[in-house]
Coordinates of C-alpha atoms in Angstrom, one line a residue:
Chain A
M5 CA 62.1 96.6 117.8
V6 CA 65.0 95.3 116.9
R7 CA 65.4 96.6 113.1
Q8 CA 67.0 99.6 112.7
G9 CA 68.0 101.9 109.7
K10 CA 70.2 101.0 107.0
G11 CA 72.9 103.9 108.2
Q12 CA 72.9 102.1 111.8
D13 CA 74.1 98.6 110.1
A14 CA 77.1 99.6 108.3
W15 CA 80.2 96.6 108.4
I16 CA 84.1 97.5 107.8
V17 CA 86.1 96.1 105.7
G18 CA 90.2 97.1 105.4
G19 CA 88.8 100.2 107.8
H20 CA 86.6 101.4 104.6
R21 CA 82.7 101.4 105.3
F22 CA 80.3 100.0 103.9
L23 CA 76.0 99.7 104.0
S24 CA 75.7 97.2 101.0
R25 CA 76.4 93.2 102.3
L26 CA 76.2 91.9 98.5
L27 CA 79.4 92.1 96.8
M28 CA 79.1 91.3 92.7
G29 CA 81.1 90.2 89.9
T30 CA 81.2 91.8 86.4
G31 CA 81.7 88.8 84.5
K32 CA 79.2 86.7 81.8
F33 CA 76.9 89.9 81.2
Q34 CA 75.7 89.9 77.8
D35 CA 76.6 93.0 77.6
A36 CA 77.9 96.3 79.5
E37 CA 74.2 98.2 79.9
T38 CA 72.5 95.0 81.7
M39 CA 75.6 94.7 83.9
A40 CA 75.3 98.4 84.7
G41 CA 71.8 98.0 85.2
A42 CA 72.5 95.1 87.4
I43 CA 75.2 96.8 89.6
L44 CA 73.0 99.5 90.0
A45 CA 69.6 97.2 90.6
S46 CA 71.8 95.0 93.5
G47 CA 73.1 98.2 95.5
A48 CA 76.7 96.6 96.0
Q49 CA 79.2 99.0 96.2
I50 CA 82.4 96.6 96.0
V51 CA 82.3 95.1 92.6
T52 CA 84.5 93.0 91.4
V53 CA 86.6 93.0 87.9
A54 CA 89.5 90.6 86.1
L55 CA 92.7 91.6 84.4
R56 CA 93.5 90.4 80.8
R57 CA 96.2 91.2 78.5
V58 CA 95.0 93.1 75.5
G59 CA 95.9 91.4 72.1
R60 CA 97.2 93.3 69.2
I61 CA 94.0 94.2 67.7
P62 CA 92.1 96.1 70.2
E63 CA 88.8 94.7 71.0
D64 CA 85.7 97.0 70.3
D65 CA 83.5 96.2 73.7
D66 CA 84.1 98.2 76.5
M67 CA 82.2 96.1 79.2
L68 CA 83.3 98.5 82.2
G69 CA 83.0 102.0 81.0
P70 CA 79.6 102.2 82.2
L71 CA 80.7 100.9 85.9
Q72 CA 83.5 103.4 85.6
R73 CA 81.1 105.9 85.6
M74 CA 79.3 104.7 88.2
T75 CA 80.1 106.9 91.6
G76 CA 80.3 105.0 95.0
I77 CA 81.6 101.9 93.7
T78 CA 84.9 100.3 94.9
L79 CA 86.3 98.0 92.4
M80 CA 87.9 95.2 93.7
P81 CA 90.6 93.7 91.4
N82 CA 91.1 89.9 91.4
T83 CA 93.8 87.2 90.6
S84 CA 92.0 85.4 88.3
G85 CA 94.1 83.3 86.1
A86 CA 96.9 83.2 88.3
R87 CA 97.8 79.7 89.1
N88 CA 100.4 80.7 92.0
A89 CA 101.2 83.3 94.9
S90 CA 103.9 85.2 92.8
E91 CA 101.6 85.5 89.7
A92 CA 98.8 86.3 92.1
I93 CA 101.3 88.9 93.8
R94 CA 101.8 90.6 90.4
A95 CA 98.6 90.5 89.0
A96 CA 97.4 92.4 91.9
R97 CA 99.8 95.5 91.8
L98 CA 98.5 95.5 87.8
G99 CA 94.9 95.9 89.1
R100 CA 96.0 98.6 91.4
E101 CA 98.1 100.2 88.5
L102 CA 94.9 100.2 86.3
T103 CA 91.8 100.8 89.6
G104 CA 93.9 102.2 91.9
S105 CA 92.4 100.7 94.3
P106 CA 93.5 99.5 97.3
F107 CA 91.3 96.4 97.2
V108 CA 92.5 93.1 96.4
K109 CA 90.4 89.5 95.4
V110 CA 93.0 86.6 95.8
E111 CA 91.6 84.2 93.6
I112 CA 94.1 81.1 92.7
H113 CA 92.6 78.1 91.1
P114 CA 94.4 76.1 89.1
N115 CA 92.4 73.7 88.4
P116 CA 90.5 74.6 85.4
H117 CA 88.0 71.1 86.1
H118 CA 86.8 72.6 90.2
L119 CA 88.1 75.9 90.2
L120 CA 88.7 75.6 93.6
P121 CA 91.1 77.9 95.4
D122 CA 94.9 76.5 96.2
P123 CA 95.3 76.8 100.3
I124 CA 98.6 77.2 100.1
E125 CA 99.1 79.4 97.4
T126 CA 96.5 81.0 98.6
F127 CA 98.2 82.0 102.0
E128 CA 101.7 82.9 100.4
A129 CA 100.0 85.2 98.0
A130 CA 97.6 87.1 100.9
R131 CA 100.5 87.0 103.7
A132 CA 102.9 89.1 101.0
L133 CA 99.9 91.6 99.7
A134 CA 98.6 92.3 103.0
A135 CA 102.1 93.3 104.1
E136 CA 101.8 95.5 101.0
G137 CA 99.1 97.4 102.4
F138 CA 96.5 95.8 100.1
V139 CA 93.2 95.5 101.4
V140 CA 93.1 91.7 100.8
M141 CA 90.1 89.5 100.5
P142 CA 91.1 85.7 99.8
Y143 CA 88.8 83.4 98.2
M144 CA 89.2 80.5 100.0
P145 CA 88.3 76.7 101.1
A146 CA 85.4 76.9 103.7
D147 CA 88.5 76.1 106.2
P148 CA 88.5 77.4 109.7
V149 CA 92.1 76.4 110.4
L150 CA 93.3 78.3 107.2
A151 CA 90.2 81.0 108.1
K152 CA 92.1 81.8 111.2
R153 CA 96.1 81.7 109.2
L154 CA 94.6 84.7 107.0
E155 CA 92.9 86.2 109.7
D156 CA 96.0 86.2 111.7
V157 CA 98.7 87.8 108.1
G158 CA 96.8 90.9 107.8
C159 CA 93.7 89.8 105.4
A160 CA 90.6 92.7 105.8
S161 CA 88.4 89.2 105.4
L162 CA 87.5 85.8 104.8
M163 CA 86.1 84.7 101.2
P164 CA 84.9 80.9 101.9
L165 CA 83.1 79.4 99.0
G166 CA 79.8 78.6 99.1
S167 CA 80.0 75.8 96.9
P168 CA 82.1 76.0 93.2
I169 CA 82.5 79.0 91.5
G170 CA 79.6 78.7 89.2
S171 CA 78.0 75.8 90.3
G172 CA 74.9 77.3 91.6
C173 CA 74.9 74.5 94.2
G174 CA 74.6 76.8 96.9
L175 CA 75.5 77.0 100.8
S176 CA 76.6 73.3 100.4
T177 CA 79.8 74.1 103.3
A178 CA 77.5 75.8 105.4
G179 CA 78.5 73.4 108.4
M180 CA 82.4 74.7 107.7
L181 CA 81.3 78.5 107.2
R182 CA 79.8 78.4 110.6
L183 CA 82.9 77.2 112.1
I184 CA 84.7 80.3 110.3
L185 CA 82.1 82.1 111.8
R186 CA 82.6 81.3 115.7
D187 CA 85.8 82.7 115.7
A188 CA 86.5 85.1 113.1
R189 CA 87.6 88.6 113.8
I190 CA 86.7 90.0 110.4
P191 CA 84.3 90.2 107.7
V192 CA 83.2 86.6 106.5
I193 CA 81.6 87.0 102.7
V194 CA 80.5 83.9 101.3
D195 CA 81.9 84.1 97.7
A196 CA 81.2 81.6 95.1
G197 CA 78.1 79.0 94.1
L198 CA 74.8 80.8 94.9
R199 CA 72.2 80.4 92.9
S200 CA 69.1 81.8 94.4
P201 CA 68.4 84.9 96.9
S202 CA 67.0 82.6 100.0
E203 CA 70.6 80.8 99.6
A204 CA 72.3 84.9 100.1
A205 CA 70.0 85.0 103.2
A206 CA 70.9 82.0 104.5
A207 CA 73.9 83.2 104.5
L208 CA 73.2 86.5 106.0
E209 CA 71.2 84.7 108.7
M210 CA 73.7 82.3 109.9
G211 CA 76.2 85.9 110.6
C212 CA 77.7 86.0 107.6
D213 CA 78.5 89.6 106.9
A214 CA 78.2 89.9 103.3
V215 CA 78.0 87.5 99.8
L216 CA 79.5 88.2 96.7
V217 CA 77.6 87.0 93.6
N218 CA 78.2 87.0 90.0
S219 CA 76.9 84.2 87.5
A220 CA 73.5 83.8 89.5
V221 CA 72.5 87.2 88.4
A222 CA 74.3 87.3 85.1
A223 CA 73.1 83.8 84.2
A224 CA 69.5 84.6 85.3
C225 CA 66.8 85.1 83.0
D226 CA 66.6 88.9 83.7
P227 CA 69.5 89.7 85.4
I228 CA 68.5 93.3 86.7
A229 CA 65.5 92.0 88.5
M230 CA 67.6 89.0 89.8
A231 CA 70.0 91.8 91.1
S232 CA 67.4 93.4 93.0
A233 CA 66.1 89.7 94.4
F234 CA 69.4 89.6 95.8
A235 CA 69.7 93.0 97.0
Q236 CA 66.1 92.3 99.3
A237 CA 67.0 88.6 100.2
V238 CA 70.5 90.2 101.8
E239 CA 68.5 93.0 103.9
A240 CA 66.3 89.9 104.8
G241 CA 68.5 87.8 105.7
R242 CA 70.3 90.4 107.3
N243 CA 67.3 91.9 109.7
A244 CA 66.8 88.2 110.3
N245 CA 70.2 87.2 111.8
R246 CA 70.2 91.4 113.6
A247 CA 66.3 89.9 115.2
G248 CA 67.8 86.3 116.4
L249 CA 66.2 83.5 115.4
M250 CA 63.6 81.7 117.7
P251 CA 65.1 78.0 119.0
R252 CA 65.1 75.2 117.3
G253 CA 62.5 72.7 118.1
G254 CA 63.1 69.1 118.7
G255 CA 60.8 67.5 116.1
T256 CA 57.9 68.3 118.8
A257 CA 55.1 71.1 117.5
L258 CA 54.6 74.1 119.6
G259 CA 50.9 75.5 119.0
T260 CA 50.7 78.9 118.7
S261 CA 47.0 79.0 119.2
P262 CA 44.6 77.1 121.8
L263 CA 44.1 74.0 119.6
T264 CA 41.6 72.5 122.5
A265 CA 38.5 73.3 124.2
F266 CA 37.6 76.0 122.3
L267 CA 34.3 76.0 123.6
S268 CA 34.7 76.3 127.2
V269 CA 34.5 79.6 128.6
E270 CA 37.7 81.4 129.2
G271 CA 39.2 81.6 133.0
S272 CA 36.5 79.5 134.0
Chain B
M2 CA 112.6 97.4 65.6
E3 CA 111.8 93.8 67.2
L4 CA 109.6 93.4 70.0
I5 CA 108.4 90.6 72.3
V6 CA 104.8 92.2 73.0
N7 CA 102.6 89.8 74.9
G8 CA 105.2 87.1 74.3
E9 CA 104.7 87.3 70.8
A10 CA 107.0 88.7 68.3
Y11 CA 106.1 91.9 67.0
E12 CA 107.8 94.2 64.4
A13 CA 107.1 97.6 66.0
K14 CA 107.1 100.8 63.3
Q15 CA 107.0 103.8 65.8
P16 CA 109.2 102.3 68.3
E17 CA 110.4 105.8 69.5
S18 CA 108.4 105.1 72.8
V19 CA 106.1 103.2 75.0
A20 CA 103.1 106.2 73.6
A21 CA 103.9 105.8 70.4
L22 CA 103.3 101.8 70.5
L23 CA 100.1 101.8 71.7
E24 CA 99.2 104.4 69.2
E25 CA 100.2 102.0 66.2
M26 CA 98.5 99.0 68.1
G27 CA 95.5 101.1 68.1
I28 CA 94.7 101.9 72.1
G29 CA 96.6 104.8 72.8
G30 CA 93.6 106.1 74.2
R31 CA 92.7 102.8 76.1
P32 CA 92.8 102.4 80.2
V33 CA 96.1 99.4 80.1
V34 CA 98.9 99.4 82.2
V35 CA 102.0 98.9 80.3
V36 CA 104.8 96.7 81.5
L37 CA 108.5 96.7 80.1
N38 CA 110.7 94.1 81.3
D39 CA 108.9 93.1 84.2
E40 CA 108.3 96.3 85.2
V41 CA 105.5 99.0 85.2
I42 CA 105.4 102.1 83.6
P43 CA 103.6 104.9 85.0
A44 CA 101.1 106.4 82.3
S45 CA 103.1 110.0 82.9
S46 CA 106.3 108.2 81.5
R47 CA 104.8 106.7 78.5
S48 CA 105.8 109.4 75.8
T49 CA 109.7 109.9 77.2
C50 CA 110.2 105.7 77.9
G51 CA 111.7 104.6 74.9
L52 CA 112.2 101.3 73.5
R53 CA 114.9 99.0 72.8
E54 CA 115.4 95.6 70.0
G55 CA 114.0 92.9 72.0
D56 CA 112.2 94.5 74.8
S57 CA 109.2 92.7 76.0
V58 CA 105.9 94.8 76.8
E59 CA 102.6 93.0 78.2
L60 CA 100.0 94.7 78.1
F61 CA 96.7 94.4 80.6
R62 CA 93.6 95.9 81.1
L63 CA 90.4 95.4 83.1
V64 CA 87.6 92.8 82.1
G65 CA 84.5 92.1 84.0
G66 CA 85.4 89.2 86.1
G67 CA 83.9 87.6 89.4

């Protein structure tokens, strides 16, 4: 029996131990209640938040209020909005001040049309923040060479994109993800682009350690039910990976039941 | 007192301290981080940290994000 209890399947990132392999974003939810319900349903233990300037007139919304009252959640501020490494480093420090969390999702995407991460600025920011003691989780292009470089400068995990943020195009980088997985010695988390739970399951099946979703849940008709569906898919994908998939056939069918001579006597 | 708050000119009526400024802006009780002239001011120092003409104050808070 390969399947083991949940407690035996923890994963460790930056010296911190987690059971849930589903990370959740908190953007795009229609209200705080739905967001908190979705996070609860997802079972996520790492939750991303963003940083914004407070206007002169305070906004009434308190999106993160319920979240900060939940227990067992590690907040991971992102550096969204940063256009280069120095802005990201500054955002990371402010995020740590606000959350008290050493985790940071380095996210530098200067082009609003595709929101693809800038590999050079991401690398520079990750290197500096890792040296400062942050648990650095970089949102990155699915590039195996960059992945190794980010690992070498002390990142706690790699977070390659499945496809562009919010696109819902799924695991369009699957081939590159497999190359990253082959060599990575730190957790690999698919971040961005997922639309359906089956894609999350596929990421875990191929060997990714976790996935991070936001739009797929927040923009679903029923975000709380979708969060639950993602949690189940992630667990199924992980269990399938541990169980080991059967070898892929070469296009030839191999029957599972006797196909001929069904009326002949067995052993005759 | 003329300050620069979040990059824009702001006429502070209660410039005695950072804490007083936050009260004036109606965000005294909100979880925000204060950056004064590019330096983070710890929450514990807000009531003792004074302001000077032309100071740059930036205020940040957490919001939803992916």
